[in-house]
Short mmCIF file of C-alpha atoms in Angstrom, two decimals:
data_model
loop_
_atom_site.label_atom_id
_atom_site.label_comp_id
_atom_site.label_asym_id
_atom_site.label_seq_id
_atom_site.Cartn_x
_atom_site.Cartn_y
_atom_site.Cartn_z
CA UNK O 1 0.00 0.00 0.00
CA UNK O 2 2.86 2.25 0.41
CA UNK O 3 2.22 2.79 4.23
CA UNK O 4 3.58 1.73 7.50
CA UNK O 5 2.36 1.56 11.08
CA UNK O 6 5.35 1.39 13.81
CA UNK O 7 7.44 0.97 10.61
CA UNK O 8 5.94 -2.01 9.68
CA UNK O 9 4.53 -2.74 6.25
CA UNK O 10 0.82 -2.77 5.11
CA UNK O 11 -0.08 -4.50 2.34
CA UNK O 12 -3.39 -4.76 0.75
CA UNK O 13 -5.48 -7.85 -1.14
CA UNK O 14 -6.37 -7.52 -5.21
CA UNK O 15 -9.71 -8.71 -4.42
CA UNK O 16 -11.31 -6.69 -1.82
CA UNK O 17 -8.27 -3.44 -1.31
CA UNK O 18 -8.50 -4.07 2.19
CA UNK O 19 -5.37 -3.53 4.10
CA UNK O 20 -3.41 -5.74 5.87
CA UNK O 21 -0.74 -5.60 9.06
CA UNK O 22 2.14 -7.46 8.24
CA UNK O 23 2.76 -8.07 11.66
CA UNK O 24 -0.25 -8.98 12.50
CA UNK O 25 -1.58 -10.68 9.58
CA UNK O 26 -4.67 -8.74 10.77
CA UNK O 27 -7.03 -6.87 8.11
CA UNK O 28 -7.13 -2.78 9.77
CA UNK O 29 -8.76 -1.03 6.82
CA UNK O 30 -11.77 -1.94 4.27
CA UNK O 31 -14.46 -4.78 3.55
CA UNK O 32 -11.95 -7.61 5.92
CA UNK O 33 -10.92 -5.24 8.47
CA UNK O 34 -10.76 -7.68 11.88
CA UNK O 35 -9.51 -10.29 9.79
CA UNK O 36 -7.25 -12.56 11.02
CA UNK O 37 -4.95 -14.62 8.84
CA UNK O 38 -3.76 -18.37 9.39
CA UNK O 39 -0.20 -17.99 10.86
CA UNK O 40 1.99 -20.55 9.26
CA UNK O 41 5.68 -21.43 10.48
CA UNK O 42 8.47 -19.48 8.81
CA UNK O 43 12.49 -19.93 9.22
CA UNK O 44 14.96 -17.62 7.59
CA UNK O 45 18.06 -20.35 6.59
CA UNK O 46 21.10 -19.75 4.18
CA UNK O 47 20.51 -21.34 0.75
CA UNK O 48 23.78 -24.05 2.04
CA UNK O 49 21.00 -24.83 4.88
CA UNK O 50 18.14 -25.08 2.49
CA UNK O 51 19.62 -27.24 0.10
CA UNK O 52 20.58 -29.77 3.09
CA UNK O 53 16.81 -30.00 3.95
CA UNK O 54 15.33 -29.98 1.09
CA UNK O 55 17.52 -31.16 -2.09
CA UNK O 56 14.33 -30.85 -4.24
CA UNK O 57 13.20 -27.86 -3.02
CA UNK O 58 12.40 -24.95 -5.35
CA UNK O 59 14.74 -21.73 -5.29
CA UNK O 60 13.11 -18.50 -6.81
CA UNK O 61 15.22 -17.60 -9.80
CA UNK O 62 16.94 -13.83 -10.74
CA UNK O 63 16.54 -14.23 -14.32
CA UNK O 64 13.02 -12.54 -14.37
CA UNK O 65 13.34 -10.43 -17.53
CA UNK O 66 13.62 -7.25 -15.58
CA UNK O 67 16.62 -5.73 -15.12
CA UNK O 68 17.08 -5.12 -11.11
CA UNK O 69 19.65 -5.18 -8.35
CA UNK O 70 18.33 -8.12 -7.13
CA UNK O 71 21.36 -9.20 -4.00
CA UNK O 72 21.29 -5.73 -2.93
CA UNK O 73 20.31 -3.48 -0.14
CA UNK O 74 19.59 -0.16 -0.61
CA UNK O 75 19.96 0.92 3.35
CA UNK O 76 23.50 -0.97 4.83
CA UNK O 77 23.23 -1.11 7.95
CA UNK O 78 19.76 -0.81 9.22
CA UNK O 79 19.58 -3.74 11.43
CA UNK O 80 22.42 -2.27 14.10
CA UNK O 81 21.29 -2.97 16.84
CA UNK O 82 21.29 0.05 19.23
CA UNK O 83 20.05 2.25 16.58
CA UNK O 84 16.08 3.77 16.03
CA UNK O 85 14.24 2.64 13.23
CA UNK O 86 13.40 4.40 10.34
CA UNK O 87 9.91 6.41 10.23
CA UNK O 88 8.81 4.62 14.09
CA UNK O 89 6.72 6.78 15.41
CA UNK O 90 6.19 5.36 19.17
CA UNK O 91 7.49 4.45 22.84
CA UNK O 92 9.94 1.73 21.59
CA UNK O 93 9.88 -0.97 24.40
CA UNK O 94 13.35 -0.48 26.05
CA UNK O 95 13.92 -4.10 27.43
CA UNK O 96 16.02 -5.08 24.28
CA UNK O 97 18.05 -2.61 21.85
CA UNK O 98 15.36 -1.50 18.99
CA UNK O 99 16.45 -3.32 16.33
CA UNK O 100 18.03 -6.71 17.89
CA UNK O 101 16.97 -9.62 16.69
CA UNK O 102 14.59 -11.72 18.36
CA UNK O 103 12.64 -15.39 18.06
CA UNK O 104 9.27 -15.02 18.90
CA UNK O 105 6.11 -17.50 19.80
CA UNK O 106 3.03 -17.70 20.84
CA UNK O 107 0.58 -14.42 21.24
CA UNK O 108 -0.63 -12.06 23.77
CA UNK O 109 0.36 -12.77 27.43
CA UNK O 110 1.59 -16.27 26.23
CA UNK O 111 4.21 -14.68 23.82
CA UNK O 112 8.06 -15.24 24.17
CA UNK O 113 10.80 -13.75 22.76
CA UNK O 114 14.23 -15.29 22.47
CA UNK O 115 16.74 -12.39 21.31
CA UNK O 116 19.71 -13.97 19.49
CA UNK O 117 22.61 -13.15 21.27
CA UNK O 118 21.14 -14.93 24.27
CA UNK O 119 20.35 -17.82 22.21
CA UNK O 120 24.07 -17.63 20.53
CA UNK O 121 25.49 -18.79 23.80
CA UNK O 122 23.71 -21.77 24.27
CA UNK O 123 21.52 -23.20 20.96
CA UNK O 124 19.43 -24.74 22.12
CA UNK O 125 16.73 -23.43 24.90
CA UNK O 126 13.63 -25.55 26.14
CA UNK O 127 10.81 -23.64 27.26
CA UNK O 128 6.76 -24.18 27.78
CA UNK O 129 4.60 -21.72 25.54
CA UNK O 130 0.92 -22.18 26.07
CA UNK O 131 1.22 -24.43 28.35
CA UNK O 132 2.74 -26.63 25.24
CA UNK O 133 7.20 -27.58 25.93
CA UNK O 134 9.29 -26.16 22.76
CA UNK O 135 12.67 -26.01 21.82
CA UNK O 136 14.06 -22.97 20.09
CA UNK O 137 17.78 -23.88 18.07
CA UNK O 138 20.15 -21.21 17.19
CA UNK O 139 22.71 -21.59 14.65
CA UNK O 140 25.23 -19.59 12.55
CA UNK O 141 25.43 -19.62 9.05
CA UNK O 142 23.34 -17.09 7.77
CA UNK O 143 23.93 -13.58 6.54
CA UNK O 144 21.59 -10.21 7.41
CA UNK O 145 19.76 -8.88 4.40
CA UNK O 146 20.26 -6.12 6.04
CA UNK O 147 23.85 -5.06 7.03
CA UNK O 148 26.09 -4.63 3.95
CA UNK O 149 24.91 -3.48 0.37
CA UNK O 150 25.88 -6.64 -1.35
CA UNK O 151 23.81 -8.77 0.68
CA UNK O 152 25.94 -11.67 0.40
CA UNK O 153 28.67 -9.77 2.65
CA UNK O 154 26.46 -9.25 5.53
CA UNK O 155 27.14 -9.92 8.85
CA UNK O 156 26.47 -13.77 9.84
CA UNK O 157 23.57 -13.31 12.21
CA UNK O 158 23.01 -17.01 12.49
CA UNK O 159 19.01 -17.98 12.65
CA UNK O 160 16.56 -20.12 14.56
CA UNK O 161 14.35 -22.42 14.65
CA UNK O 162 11.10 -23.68 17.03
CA UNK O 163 10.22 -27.29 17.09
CA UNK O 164 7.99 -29.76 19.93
CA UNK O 165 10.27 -31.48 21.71
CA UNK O 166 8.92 -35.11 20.63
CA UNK O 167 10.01 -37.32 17.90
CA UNK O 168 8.90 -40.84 17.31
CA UNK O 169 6.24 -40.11 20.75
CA UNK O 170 9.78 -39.32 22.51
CA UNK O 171 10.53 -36.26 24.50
CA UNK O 172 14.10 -35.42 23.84
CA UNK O 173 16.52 -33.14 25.31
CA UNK O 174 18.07 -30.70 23.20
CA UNK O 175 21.55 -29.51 23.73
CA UNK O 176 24.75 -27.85 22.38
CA UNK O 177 28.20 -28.87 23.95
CA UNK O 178 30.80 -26.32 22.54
CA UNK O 179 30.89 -22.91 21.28
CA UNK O 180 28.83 -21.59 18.12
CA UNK O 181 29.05 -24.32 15.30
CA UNK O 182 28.90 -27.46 17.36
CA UNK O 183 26.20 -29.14 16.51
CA UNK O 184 22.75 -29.40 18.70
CA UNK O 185 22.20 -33.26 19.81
CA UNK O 186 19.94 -34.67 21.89
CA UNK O 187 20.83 -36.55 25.41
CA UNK O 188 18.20 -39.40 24.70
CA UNK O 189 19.84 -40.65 21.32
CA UNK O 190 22.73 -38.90 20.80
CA UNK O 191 21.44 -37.69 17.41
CA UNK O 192 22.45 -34.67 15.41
CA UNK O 193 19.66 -32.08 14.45
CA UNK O 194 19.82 -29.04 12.05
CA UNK O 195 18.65 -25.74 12.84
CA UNK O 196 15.64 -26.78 10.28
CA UNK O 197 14.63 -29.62 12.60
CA UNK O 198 16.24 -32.59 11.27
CA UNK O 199 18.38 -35.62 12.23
CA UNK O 200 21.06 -35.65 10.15
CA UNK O 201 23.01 -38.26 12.28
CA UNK O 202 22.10 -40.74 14.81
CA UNK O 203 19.36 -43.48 15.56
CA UNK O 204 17.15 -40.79 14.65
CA UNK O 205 18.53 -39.40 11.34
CA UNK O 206 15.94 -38.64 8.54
CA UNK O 207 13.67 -37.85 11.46
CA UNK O 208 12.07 -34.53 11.56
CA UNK O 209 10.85 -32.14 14.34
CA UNK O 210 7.43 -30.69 14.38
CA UNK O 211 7.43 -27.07 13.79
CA UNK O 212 5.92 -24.78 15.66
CA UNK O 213 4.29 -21.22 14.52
CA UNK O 214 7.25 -18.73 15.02
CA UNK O 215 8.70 -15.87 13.68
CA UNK O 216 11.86 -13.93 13.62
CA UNK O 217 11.63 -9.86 14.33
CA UNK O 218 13.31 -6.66 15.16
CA UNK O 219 12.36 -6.09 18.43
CA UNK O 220 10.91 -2.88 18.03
CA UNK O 221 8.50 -4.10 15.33
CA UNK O 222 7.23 -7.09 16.85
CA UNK O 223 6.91 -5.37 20.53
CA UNK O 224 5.19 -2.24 19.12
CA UNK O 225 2.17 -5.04 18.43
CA UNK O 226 2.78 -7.38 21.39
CA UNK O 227 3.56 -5.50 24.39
CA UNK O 228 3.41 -8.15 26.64
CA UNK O 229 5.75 -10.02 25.54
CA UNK O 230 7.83 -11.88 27.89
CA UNK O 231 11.45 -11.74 27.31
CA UNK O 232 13.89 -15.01 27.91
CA UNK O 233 16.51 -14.65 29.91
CA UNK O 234 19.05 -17.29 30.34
CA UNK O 235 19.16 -17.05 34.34
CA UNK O 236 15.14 -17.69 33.99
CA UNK O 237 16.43 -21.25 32.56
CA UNK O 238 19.12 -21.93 35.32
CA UNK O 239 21.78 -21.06 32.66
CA UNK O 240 21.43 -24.47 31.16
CA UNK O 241 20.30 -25.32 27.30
CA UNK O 242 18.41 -28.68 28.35
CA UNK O 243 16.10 -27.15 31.49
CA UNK O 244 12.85 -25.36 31.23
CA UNK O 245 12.60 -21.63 32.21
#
């Protein structure tokens, strides 16, 4: 539509012009205003961590006819951290720098968020959402969109994932011994997982996790719409990857 609420993007449908909050996934303006949208589970991975997963899997191609910049940014840099974001017009919630980068589940006064740097530390953090246990992975390998103008120089930011805890009617422990880059295993089988869910070695491998409806934000965008967010903190899970907060 051209517009933004909180800086956040509002699109409209071809059938009916009725707005929509990205956000949200809520219809604010026209004939489907209260609207809500079906929330489906979505994971930002590198195309190396794509390709793992899914060997079949379709990959959007450049050649489109049109001549445009496509692995560009036209704005380096506006994911650092500390800094406001462009055209926010608000109280930004203050518990986490503006524009950090955060997991977040469930909605309301059930909603979590897991900021990356936290999650970096550990990767792998068991928690109960709605009453339902979770696992949220962290991994490196992937680059910000967002940092450098070639988009493929970015920063590694790493990314997440949010799975149920269960495989073959199982609960497993997740857990990641060593720095960033070990790999996350589990203390029941000794399997290896991928930050998309899957055993790659083990009694488990070719086994994959449930996912679970997640998202990754900026903070300020996702906290301008969910103020009650509660934030993890890893002295809320006793420091440890494999104990619930």
């Amino acid at each position: 539509s051209g517009n933004l609420l909180f800086s956040n993007l509002i699109m409209y449908d071809r059938q009916t012009e009725s707005w929509w909050q990205q956000a949200t996934g809520t219809g604010i303006v026209g004939e489907l205003m209260g609207t809500q949208l079906e929330f489906l589970p979505a994971q930002i991975v590198s195309l190396d961590q794509f390709e793992a997963t899914y060997p079949d899997g379709d990959v959007l191609s450049r050649d489109t006819g049109f001549d445009r910049s496509y692995g560009r940014h036209p704005d380096p840099g506006y994911d650092r951290a500390d800094e406001s974001p462009f055209l926010f017009f608000g109280t930004a919630d203050g518990r986490i720098a503006p524009k950090e980068r955060v997991a977040t589940v469930g909605e309301g006064s059930d909603a979590i968020a897991f900021a990356y740097p936290e999650l970096s530390e550990v990767g792998a953090v068991h928690e109960t959402v709605g009453g339902e246990p979770i696992v949220v992975f962290w991994a490196p390998g992937t680059r910000s969109a967002l940092d450098s103008s070639a988009i493929d120089e970015g920063a590694d930011v790493g990314t997440t994932g949010v799975y149920r805890p269960i495989a073959d009617d199982q609960g497993l422990t997740f857990e990641r011994l060593g720095p960033p880059g070990t790999p996350i295993t589990d203390r029941e089988t000794g399997s290896t997982w991928s930050i998309t869910g899957l055993a790659t070695e083990g009694p488990l491998a070719g086994t994959q996790l449930e996912r679970v409806v997640s998202g990754d934000h900026l903070w300020f965008s996702w906290a301008a719409f969910n103020p009650d967010t509660r934030i993890w903190e890893p002295s809320a899970a006793g420091g440890s990857s494999g104990e619930e907060g």
